[in-house]
CSV table of C-alpha atoms and ligand atoms in Angstrom, one decimal:
chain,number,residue,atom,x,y,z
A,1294,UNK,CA,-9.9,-15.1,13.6
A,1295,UNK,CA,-10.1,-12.7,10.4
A,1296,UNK,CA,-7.4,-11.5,8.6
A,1297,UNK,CA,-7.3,-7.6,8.2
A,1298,UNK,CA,-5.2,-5.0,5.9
A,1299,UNK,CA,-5.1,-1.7,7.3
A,1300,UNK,CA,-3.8,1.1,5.8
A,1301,UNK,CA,-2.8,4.4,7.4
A,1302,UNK,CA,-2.6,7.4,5.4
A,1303,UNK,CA,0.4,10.2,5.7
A,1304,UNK,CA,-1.3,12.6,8.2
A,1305,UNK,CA,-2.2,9.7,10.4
A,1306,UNK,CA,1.7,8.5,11.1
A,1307,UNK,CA,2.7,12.2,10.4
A,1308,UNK,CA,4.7,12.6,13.6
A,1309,UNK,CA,6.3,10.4,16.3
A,1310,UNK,CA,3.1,10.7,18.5
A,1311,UNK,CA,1.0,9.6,15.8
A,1312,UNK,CA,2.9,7.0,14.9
A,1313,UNK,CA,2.5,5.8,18.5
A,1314,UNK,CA,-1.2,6.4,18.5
A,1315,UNK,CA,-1.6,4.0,15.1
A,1316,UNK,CA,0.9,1.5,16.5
A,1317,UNK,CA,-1.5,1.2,19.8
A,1318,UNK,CA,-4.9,1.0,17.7
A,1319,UNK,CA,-3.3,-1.9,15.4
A,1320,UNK,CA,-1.8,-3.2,19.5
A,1321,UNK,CA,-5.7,-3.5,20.1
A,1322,UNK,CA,-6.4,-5.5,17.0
A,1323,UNK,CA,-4.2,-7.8,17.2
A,1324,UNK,CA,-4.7,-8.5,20.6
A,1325,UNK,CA,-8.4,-9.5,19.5
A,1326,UNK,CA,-7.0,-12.2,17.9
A,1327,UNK,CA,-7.0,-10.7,14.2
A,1328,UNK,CA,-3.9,-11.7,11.6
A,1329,UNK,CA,-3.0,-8.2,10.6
A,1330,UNK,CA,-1.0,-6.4,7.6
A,1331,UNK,CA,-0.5,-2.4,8.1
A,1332,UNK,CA,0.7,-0.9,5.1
A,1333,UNK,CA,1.8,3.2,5.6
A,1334,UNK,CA,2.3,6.0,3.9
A,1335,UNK,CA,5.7,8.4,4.3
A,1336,UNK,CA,5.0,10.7,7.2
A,1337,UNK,CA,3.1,13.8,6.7
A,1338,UNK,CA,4.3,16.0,3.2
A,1339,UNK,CA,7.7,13.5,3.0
A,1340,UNK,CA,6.7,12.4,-0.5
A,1341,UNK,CA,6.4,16.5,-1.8
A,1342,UNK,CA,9.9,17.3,0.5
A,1343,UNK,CA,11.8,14.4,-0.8
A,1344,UNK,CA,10.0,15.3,-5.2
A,1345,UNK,CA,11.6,18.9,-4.3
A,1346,UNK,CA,14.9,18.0,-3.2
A,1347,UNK,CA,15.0,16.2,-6.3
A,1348,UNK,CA,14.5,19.0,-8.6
A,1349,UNK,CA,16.5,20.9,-6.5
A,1350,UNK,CA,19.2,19.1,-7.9
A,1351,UNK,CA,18.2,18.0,-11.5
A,1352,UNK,CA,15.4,19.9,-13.1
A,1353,UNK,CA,13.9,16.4,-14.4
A,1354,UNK,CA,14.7,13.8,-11.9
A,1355,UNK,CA,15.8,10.7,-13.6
A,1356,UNK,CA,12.5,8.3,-12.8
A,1357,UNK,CA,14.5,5.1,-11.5
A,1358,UNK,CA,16.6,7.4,-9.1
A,1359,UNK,CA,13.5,9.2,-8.1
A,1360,UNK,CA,11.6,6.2,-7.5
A,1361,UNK,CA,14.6,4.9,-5.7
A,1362,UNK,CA,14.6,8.1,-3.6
A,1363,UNK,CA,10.2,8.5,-2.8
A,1364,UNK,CA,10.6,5.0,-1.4
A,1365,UNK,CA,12.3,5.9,1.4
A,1366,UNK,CA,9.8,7.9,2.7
A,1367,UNK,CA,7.5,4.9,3.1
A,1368,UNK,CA,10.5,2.6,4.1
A,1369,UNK,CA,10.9,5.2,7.1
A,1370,UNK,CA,7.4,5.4,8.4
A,1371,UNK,CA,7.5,1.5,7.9
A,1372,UNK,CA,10.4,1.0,10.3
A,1373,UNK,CA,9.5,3.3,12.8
A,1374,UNK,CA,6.0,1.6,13.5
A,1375,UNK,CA,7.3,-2.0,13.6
A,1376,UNK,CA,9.6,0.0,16.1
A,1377,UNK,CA,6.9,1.1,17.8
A,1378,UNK,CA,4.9,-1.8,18.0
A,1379,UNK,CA,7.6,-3.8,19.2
A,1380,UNK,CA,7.9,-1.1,22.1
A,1381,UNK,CA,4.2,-2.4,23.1
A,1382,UNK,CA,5.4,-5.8,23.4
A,1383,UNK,CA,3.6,-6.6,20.2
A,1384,UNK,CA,5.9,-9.1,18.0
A,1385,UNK,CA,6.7,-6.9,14.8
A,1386,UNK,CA,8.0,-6.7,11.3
A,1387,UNK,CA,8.3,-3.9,8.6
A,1388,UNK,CA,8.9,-4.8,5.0
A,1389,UNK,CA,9.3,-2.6,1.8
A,1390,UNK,CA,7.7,-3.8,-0.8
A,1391,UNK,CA,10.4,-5.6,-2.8
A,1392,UNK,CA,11.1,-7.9,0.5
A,1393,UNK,CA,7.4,-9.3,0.2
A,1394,UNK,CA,7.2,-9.7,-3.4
A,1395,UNK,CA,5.3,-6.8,-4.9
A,1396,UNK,CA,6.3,-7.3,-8.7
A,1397,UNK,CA,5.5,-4.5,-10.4
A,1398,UNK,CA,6.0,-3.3,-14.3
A,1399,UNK,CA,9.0,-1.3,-15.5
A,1400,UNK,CA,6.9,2.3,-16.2
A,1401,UNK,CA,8.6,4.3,-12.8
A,1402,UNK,CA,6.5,6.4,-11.4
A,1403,UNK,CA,3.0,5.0,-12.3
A,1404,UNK,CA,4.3,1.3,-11.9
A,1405,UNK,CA,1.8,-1.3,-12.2
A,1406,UNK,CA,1.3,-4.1,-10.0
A,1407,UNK,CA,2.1,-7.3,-12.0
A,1408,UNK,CA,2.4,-10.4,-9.5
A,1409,UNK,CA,2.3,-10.6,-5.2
A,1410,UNK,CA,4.7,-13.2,-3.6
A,1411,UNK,CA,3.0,-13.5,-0.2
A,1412,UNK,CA,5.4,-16.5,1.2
A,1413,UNK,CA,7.0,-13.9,3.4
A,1414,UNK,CA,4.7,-12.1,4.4
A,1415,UNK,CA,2.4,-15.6,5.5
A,1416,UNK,CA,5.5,-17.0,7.2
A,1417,UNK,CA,5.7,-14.0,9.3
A,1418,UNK,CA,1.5,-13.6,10.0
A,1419,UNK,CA,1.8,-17.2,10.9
A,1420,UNK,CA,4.9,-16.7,13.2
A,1421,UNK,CA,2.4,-14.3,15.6
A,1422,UNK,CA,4.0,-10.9,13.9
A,1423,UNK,CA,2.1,-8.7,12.7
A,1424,UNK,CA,3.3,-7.8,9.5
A,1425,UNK,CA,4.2,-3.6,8.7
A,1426,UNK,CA,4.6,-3.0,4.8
A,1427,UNK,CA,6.0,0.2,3.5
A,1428,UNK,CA,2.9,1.3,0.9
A,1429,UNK,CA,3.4,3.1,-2.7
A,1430,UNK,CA,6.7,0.7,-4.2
A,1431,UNK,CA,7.5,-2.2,-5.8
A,1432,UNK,CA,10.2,-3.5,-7.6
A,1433,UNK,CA,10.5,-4.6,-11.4
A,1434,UNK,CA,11.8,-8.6,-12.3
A,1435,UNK,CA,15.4,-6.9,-12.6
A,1436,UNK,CA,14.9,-5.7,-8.8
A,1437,UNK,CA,14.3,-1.7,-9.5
A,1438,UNK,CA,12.5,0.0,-6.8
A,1439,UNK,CA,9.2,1.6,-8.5
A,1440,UNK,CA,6.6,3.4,-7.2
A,1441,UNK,CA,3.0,2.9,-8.2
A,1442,UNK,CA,1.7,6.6,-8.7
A,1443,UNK,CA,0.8,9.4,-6.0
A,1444,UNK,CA,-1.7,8.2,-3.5
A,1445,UNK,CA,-0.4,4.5,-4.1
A,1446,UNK,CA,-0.3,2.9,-0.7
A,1447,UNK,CA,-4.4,2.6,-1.0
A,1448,UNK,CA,-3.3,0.4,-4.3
A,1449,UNK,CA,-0.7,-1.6,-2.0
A,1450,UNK,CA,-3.1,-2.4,0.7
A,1451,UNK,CA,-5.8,-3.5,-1.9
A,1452,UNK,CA,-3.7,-5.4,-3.4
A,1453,UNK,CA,-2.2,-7.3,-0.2
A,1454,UNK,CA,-5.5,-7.7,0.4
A,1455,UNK,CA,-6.5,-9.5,-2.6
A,1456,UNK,CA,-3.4,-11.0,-2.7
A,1457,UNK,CA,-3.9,-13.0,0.6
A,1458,UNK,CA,-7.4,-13.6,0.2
A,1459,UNK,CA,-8.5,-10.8,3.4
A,1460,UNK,CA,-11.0,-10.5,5.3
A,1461,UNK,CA,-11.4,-6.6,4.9
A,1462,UNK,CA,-9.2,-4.1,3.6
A,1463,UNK,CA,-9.4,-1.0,6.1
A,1464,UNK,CA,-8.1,2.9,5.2
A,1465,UNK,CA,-7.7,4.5,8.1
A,1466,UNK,CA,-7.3,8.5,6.8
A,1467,UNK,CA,-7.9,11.8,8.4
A,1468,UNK,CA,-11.7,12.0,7.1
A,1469,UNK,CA,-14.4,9.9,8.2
A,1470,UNK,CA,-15.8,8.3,5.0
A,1471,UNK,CA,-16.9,9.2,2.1
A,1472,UNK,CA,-19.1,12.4,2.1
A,1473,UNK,CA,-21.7,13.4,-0.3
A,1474,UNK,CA,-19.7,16.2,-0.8
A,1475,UNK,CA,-16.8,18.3,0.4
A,1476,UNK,CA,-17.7,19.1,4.5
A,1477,UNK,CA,-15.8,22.1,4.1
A,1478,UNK,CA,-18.0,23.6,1.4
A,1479,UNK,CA,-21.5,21.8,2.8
A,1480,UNK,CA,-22.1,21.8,6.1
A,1481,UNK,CA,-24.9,19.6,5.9
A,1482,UNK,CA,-22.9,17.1,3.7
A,1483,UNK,CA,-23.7,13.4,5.0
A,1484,UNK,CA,-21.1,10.6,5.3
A,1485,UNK,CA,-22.4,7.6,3.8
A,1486,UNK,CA,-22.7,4.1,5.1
A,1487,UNK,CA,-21.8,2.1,1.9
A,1488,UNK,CA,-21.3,3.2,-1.6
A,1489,UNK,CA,-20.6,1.1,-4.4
A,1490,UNK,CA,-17.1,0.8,-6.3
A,1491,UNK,CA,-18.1,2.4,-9.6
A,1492,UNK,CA,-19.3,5.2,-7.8
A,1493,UNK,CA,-16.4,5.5,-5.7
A,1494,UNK,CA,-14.0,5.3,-8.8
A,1495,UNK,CA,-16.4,8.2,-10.3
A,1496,UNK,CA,-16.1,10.2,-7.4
A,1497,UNK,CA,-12.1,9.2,-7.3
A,1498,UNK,CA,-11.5,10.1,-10.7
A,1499,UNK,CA,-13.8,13.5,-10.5
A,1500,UNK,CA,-11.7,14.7,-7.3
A,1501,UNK,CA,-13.1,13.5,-4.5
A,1502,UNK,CA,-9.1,12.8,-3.3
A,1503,UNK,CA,-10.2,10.0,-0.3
A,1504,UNK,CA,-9.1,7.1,-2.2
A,1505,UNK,CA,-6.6,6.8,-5.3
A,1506,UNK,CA,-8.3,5.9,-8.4
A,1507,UNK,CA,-6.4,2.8,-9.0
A,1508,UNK,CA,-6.3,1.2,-5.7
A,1509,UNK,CA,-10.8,1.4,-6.3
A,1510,UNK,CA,-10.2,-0.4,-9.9
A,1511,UNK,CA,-8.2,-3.2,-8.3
A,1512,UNK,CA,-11.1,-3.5,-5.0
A,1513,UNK,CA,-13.5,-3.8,-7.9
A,1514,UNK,CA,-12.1,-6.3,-10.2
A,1515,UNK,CA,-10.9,-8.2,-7.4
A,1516,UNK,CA,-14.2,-7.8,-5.2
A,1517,UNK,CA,-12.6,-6.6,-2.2
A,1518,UNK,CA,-14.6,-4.9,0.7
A,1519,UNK,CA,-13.0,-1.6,1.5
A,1520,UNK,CA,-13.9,0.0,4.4
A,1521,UNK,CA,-12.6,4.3,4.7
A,1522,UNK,CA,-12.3,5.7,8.1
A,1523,UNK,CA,-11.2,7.7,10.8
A,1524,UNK,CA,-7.8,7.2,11.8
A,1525,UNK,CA,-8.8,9.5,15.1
A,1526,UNK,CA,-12.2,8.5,15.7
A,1527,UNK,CA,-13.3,5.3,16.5
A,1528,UNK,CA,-17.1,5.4,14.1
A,1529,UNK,CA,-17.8,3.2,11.5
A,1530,UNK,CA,-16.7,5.3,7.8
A,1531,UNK,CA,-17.6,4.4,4.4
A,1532,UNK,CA,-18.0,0.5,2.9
A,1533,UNK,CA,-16.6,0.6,-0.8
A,1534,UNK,CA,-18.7,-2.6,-2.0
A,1535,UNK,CA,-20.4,-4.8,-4.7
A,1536,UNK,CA,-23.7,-2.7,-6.3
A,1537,UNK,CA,-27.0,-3.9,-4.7
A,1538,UNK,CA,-30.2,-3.0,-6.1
A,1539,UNK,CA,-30.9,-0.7,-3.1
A,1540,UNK,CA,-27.9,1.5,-4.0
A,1541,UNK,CA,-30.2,2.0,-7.9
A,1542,UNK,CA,-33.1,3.6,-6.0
A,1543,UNK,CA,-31.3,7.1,-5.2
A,1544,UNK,CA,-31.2,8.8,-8.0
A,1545,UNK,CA,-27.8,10.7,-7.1
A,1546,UNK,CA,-25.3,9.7,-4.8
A,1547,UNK,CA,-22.8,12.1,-4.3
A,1548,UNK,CA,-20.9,15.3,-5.8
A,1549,UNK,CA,-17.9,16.4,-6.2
A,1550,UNK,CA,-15.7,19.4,-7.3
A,1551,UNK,CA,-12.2,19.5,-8.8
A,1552,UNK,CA,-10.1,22.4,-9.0
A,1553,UNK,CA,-6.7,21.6,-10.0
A,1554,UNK,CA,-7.7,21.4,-14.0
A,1555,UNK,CA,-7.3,24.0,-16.8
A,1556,UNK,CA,-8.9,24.6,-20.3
A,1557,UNK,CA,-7.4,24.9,-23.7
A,1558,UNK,CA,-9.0,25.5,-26.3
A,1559,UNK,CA,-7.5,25.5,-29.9
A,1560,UNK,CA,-9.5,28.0,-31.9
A,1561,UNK,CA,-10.3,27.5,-36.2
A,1562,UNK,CA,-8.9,24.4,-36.5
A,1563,UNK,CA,-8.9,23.1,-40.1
A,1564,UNK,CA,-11.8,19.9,-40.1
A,1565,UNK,CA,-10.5,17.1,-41.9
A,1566,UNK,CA,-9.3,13.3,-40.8
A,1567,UNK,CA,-6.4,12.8,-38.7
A,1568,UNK,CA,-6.3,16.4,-37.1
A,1569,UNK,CA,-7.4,15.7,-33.5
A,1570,UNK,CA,-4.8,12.7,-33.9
A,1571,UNK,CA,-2.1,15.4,-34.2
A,1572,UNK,CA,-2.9,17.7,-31.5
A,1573,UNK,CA,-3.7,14.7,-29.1
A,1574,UNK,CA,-0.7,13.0,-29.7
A,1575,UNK,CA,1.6,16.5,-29.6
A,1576,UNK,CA,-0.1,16.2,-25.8
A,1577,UNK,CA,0.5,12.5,-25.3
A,1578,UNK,CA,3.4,12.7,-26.4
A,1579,UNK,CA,4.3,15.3,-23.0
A,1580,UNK,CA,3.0,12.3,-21.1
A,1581,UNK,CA,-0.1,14.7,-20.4
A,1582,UNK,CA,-3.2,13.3,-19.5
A,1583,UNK,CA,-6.3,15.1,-20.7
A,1584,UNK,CA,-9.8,14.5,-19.1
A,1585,UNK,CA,-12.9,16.3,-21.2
A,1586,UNK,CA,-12.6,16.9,-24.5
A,1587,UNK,CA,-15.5,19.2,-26.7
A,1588,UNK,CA,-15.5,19.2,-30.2
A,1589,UNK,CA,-18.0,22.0,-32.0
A,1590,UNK,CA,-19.5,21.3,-35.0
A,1591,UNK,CA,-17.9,22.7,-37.7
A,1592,UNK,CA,-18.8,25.8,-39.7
A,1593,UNK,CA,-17.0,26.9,-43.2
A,1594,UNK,CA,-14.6,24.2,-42.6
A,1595,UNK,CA,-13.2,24.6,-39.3
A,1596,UNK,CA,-14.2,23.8,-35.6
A,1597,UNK,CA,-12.8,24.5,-32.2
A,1598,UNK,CA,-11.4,22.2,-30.3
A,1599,UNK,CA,-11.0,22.4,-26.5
A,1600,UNK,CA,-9.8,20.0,-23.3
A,1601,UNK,CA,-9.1,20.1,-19.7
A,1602,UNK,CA,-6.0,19.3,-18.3
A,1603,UNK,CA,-4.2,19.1,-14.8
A,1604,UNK,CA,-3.3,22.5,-14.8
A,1605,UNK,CA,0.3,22.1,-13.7
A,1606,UNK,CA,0.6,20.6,-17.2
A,1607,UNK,CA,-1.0,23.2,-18.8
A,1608,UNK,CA,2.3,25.5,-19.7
A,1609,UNK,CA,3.9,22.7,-21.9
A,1610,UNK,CA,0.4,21.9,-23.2
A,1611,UNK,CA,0.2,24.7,-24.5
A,1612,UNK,CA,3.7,25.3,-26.3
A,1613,UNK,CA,3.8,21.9,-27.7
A,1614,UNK,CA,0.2,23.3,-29.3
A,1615,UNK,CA,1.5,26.7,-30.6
A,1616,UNK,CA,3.5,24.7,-32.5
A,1617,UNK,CA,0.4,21.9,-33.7
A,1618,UNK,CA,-1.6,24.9,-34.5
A,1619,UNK,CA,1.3,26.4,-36.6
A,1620,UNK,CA,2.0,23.7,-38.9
A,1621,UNK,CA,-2.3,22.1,-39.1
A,1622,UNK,CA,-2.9,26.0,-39.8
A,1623,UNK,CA,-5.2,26.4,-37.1
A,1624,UNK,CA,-5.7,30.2,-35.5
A,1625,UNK,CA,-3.9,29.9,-32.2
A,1626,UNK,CA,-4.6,28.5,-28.6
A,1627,UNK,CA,-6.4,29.7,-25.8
A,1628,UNK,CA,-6.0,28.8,-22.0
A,1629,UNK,CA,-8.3,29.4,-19.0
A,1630,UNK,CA,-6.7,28.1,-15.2
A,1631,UNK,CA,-9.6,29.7,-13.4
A,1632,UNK,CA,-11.5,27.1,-14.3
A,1633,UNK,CA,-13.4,24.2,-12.1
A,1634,UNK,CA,-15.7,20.6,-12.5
A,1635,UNK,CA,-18.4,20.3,-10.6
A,1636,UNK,CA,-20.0,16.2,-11.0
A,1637,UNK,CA,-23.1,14.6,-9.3
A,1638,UNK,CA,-22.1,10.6,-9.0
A,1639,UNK,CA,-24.9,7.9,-8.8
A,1640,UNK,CA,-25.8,4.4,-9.7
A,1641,UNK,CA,-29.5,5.7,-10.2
A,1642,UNK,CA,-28.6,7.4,-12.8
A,1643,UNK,CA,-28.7,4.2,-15.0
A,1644,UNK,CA,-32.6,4.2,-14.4
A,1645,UNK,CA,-33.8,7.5,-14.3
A,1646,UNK,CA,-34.2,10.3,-16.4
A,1647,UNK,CA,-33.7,13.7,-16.5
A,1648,UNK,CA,-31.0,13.7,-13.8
A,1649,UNK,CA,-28.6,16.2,-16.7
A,1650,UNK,CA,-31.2,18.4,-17.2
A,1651,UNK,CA,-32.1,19.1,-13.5
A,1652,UNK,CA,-28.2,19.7,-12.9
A,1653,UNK,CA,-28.4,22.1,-15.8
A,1654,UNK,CA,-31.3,23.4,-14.6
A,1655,UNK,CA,-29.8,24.1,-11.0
A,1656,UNK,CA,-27.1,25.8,-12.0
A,1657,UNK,CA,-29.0,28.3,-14.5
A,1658,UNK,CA,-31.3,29.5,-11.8
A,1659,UNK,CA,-27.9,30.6,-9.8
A,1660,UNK,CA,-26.6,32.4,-13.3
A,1661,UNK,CA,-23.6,30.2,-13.7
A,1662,UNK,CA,-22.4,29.5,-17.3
A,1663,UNK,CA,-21.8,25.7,-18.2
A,1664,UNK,CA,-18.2,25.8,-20.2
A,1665,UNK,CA,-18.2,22.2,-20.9
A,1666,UNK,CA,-19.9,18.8,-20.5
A,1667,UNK,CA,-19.6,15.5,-20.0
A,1668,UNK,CA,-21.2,12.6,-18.9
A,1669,UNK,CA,-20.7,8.7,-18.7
A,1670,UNK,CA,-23.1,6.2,-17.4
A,1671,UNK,CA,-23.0,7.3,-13.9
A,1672,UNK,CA,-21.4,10.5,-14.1
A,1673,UNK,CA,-22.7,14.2,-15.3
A,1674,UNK,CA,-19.9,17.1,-15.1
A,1675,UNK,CA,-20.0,20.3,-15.6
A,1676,UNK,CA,-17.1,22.7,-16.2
A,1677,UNK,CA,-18.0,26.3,-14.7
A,1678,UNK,CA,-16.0,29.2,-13.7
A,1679,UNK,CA,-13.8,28.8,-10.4
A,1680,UNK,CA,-15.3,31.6,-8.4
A,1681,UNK,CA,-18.9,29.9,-8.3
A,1682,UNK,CA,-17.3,26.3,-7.4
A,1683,UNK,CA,-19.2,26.8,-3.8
A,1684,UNK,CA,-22.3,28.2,-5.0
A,1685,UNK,CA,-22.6,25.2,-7.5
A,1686,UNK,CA,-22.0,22.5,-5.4
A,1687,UNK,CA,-23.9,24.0,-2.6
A,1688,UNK,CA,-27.1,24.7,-5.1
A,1689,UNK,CA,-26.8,20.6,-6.3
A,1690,UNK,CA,-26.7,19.4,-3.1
A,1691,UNK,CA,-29.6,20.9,-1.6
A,1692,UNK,CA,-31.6,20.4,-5.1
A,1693,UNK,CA,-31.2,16.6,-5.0
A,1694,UNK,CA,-31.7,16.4,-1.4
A,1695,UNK,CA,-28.1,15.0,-0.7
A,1696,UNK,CA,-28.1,16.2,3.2
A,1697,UNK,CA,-31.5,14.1,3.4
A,1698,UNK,CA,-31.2,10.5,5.1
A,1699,UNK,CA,-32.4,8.3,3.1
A,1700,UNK,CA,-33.6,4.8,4.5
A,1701,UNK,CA,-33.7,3.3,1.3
A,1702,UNK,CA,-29.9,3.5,0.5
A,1703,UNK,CA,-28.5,3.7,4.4
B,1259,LIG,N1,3.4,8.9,0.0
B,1259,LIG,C1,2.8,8.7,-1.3
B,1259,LIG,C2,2.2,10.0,-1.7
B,1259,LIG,O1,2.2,11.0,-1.0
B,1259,LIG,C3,1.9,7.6,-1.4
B,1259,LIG,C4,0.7,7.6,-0.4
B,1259,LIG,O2,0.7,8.5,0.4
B,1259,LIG,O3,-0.2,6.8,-0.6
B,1259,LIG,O4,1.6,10.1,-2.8
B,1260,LIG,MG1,-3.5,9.1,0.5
């Protein structure tokens, strides 16, 4: 007998149907013998319904009472599957995450997981129940709901599952697995059969959107096997795992695109100590989190200084800036939302060389101007204009051979 998380994603519980669909597939499990713990998301779009009835009726939503309110979403789609379940003749019981323990820091909104009580949740497994948990909330030591960031129920079923020591942790979404890049823009993208967590975090972080960034950082430190799939189908997905040495032999794993950033640039900026400390903390200070930042070298004393930027922060970016470049002396700031990062994601990368140039390369032969770069260890990106997003990543993928199978990694 194993002990299995599963975690169903919004568009898989999105309607009454659905919901009965998951609550017979988790039926089945259990019935197999398994100990099971089903976190869910909030039906469908609830989370965006309930964050614009909010500003509906306060331009910026208190956090705590927002918090408060985006529970609910999961809290519903948690009761109406134990329902469900319990319909089946399958002994049931839905929890938010305050009733089993999920102790989480004070920052609402982006809460951090600090501490897992799993008395309650044991007592029930052990009882013959299986166990529903309403994903993306906790609660702080002075018993505040929080929530732990969009996307969070991924971070509450890895987390459960590290928590009680499980067997696998399972996301069941409405993809597959993990692609080597979008399906809709390649059609002959391949799902692949394992990938390891640094990668998956890479491709997380660079926009890949099938698991939340987080929820992979917790799998990692925590080693905990997590495997994405199909909510509809019943093929094997994607297992997010440990690095082994045949995962170094491909050279690149996986690309991915990200459209939702824009570019500001902040033009003639004076050079001298302590100036990109003001204009990143003007930015911090909006609770604004930038992503690649480019520094020229300066001529005559000045330099250029530009950063992307989720571009639905890129309005009060760029007013708390007019006013940096004001008062440093700088010429003025630029923005650009048509704007998109393209990344190719491998493990390989750490032994072979060249892999930069080639993307460079690739991209030049189909005329498209690089903006910005950026690597890390396992990461190259590219910033290009949006209109060639497909081009690009179509180009990559058939220069490095993604849609190949390749024995040595599968
Ligand atoms: N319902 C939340 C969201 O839409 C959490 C989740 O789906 O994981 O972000
Ligand atoms: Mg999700």
């Amino acid at each position: 007998m194993s002990l299995i998380v599963q975690k169903y994603g919004g568009s898989s519980v999105a309607d009454p149907d659905k919901i009965a669909h998951v609550a017979r597939r988790v039926a089945e499990t259990a019935a197999q013998g398994h100990q099971l713990v089903v976190v869910v998301s909030a039906m469908g779009k609830t989370t965006d319904a309930l964050l614009a009835l909010a500003q509906q009726v306060a331009p910026t939503p208190p956090p705590r009472e927002l918090d408060l309110l985006l529970a609910t979403g999961e809290q519903a789609s948690s009761a109406l599957l134990a329902m469900a379940l319990q319909a089946l003749g399958r002994p049931a019981r839905a929890f938010t995450g305050a009733q089993v323990g999920i102790y989480t820091d004070t920052v609402h909104g982006q809460a951090r997981i600090r501490r897992i009580e799993n008395e309650r949740i044991r007592h029930s497994l052990d009882s013959g129940e299986v166990v529903v948990v309403a994903g993306f909330q906790g609660v702080t030591p002075e018993e505040d709901i929080t929530t732990l960031g969009r996307g969070g129920s991924d971070l509450t079923a890895v987390a459960l599952a590290a928590a009680l020591k499980a067997d696998l942790c399972e996301i069941y979404t409405d993809v597959d697995g993990v692609y080597t890049a979008d399906p809709n823009i390649v059609p002959d993208a391949r799902k692949l059969s394992r990938i390891s967590y640094d990668e998956m975090l890479e491709m997380a972080s660079l926009g890949a959107k099938v698991l939340q960034a987080r929820s992979v950082e917790f799998a990692k430190k925590y080693t905990v096997p997590v495997h994405v799939r199909s909510s509809f189908k019943p093929t094997p997905g994607t297992l997010v795992t440990k690095e082994d040495s045949r995962m170094e032999e491909v050279v690149v794993t996986g690309l991915t695109h990200d459209r939702s950033q824009a570019k500001v640039s902040i033009l003639r900026v004076p050079d001298r100590p302590g100036i990109a400390a003001q204009i990143f903390g003007a930015v911090a200070a909006e609770n604004i989190v930038v992503d690649m930042i480019v520094q020229n070298i300066s001529r005559d004393g000045y330099t250029d200084i530009s950063f992307t930027l989720p571009r639905g922060d890129r309005a009060r970016a760029v007013t708390a800036l007019e006013q940096v470049a004001r008062q440093i002396g700088a010429q003025g700031v630029q923005f650009d939302d048509r704007i998109a990062k393209v990344s190719i994601v491998g493990v390989g990368m750490r032994r072979h060389s060249g892999v930069a140039a080639r993307m460079f390369s690739v991209l030049a032969r189909e005329r498209i101007n690089i903006q910005m770069i950026s690597t890390s260890e396992i990461a190259v990106s590219c910033v290009i204009e949006d209109k060639y997003t497909e081009l690009a990543v179509r180009a990559l993928h058939e220069a490095f051979e993604l849609g190949k199978e390749r024995t040595a990694a599968e």
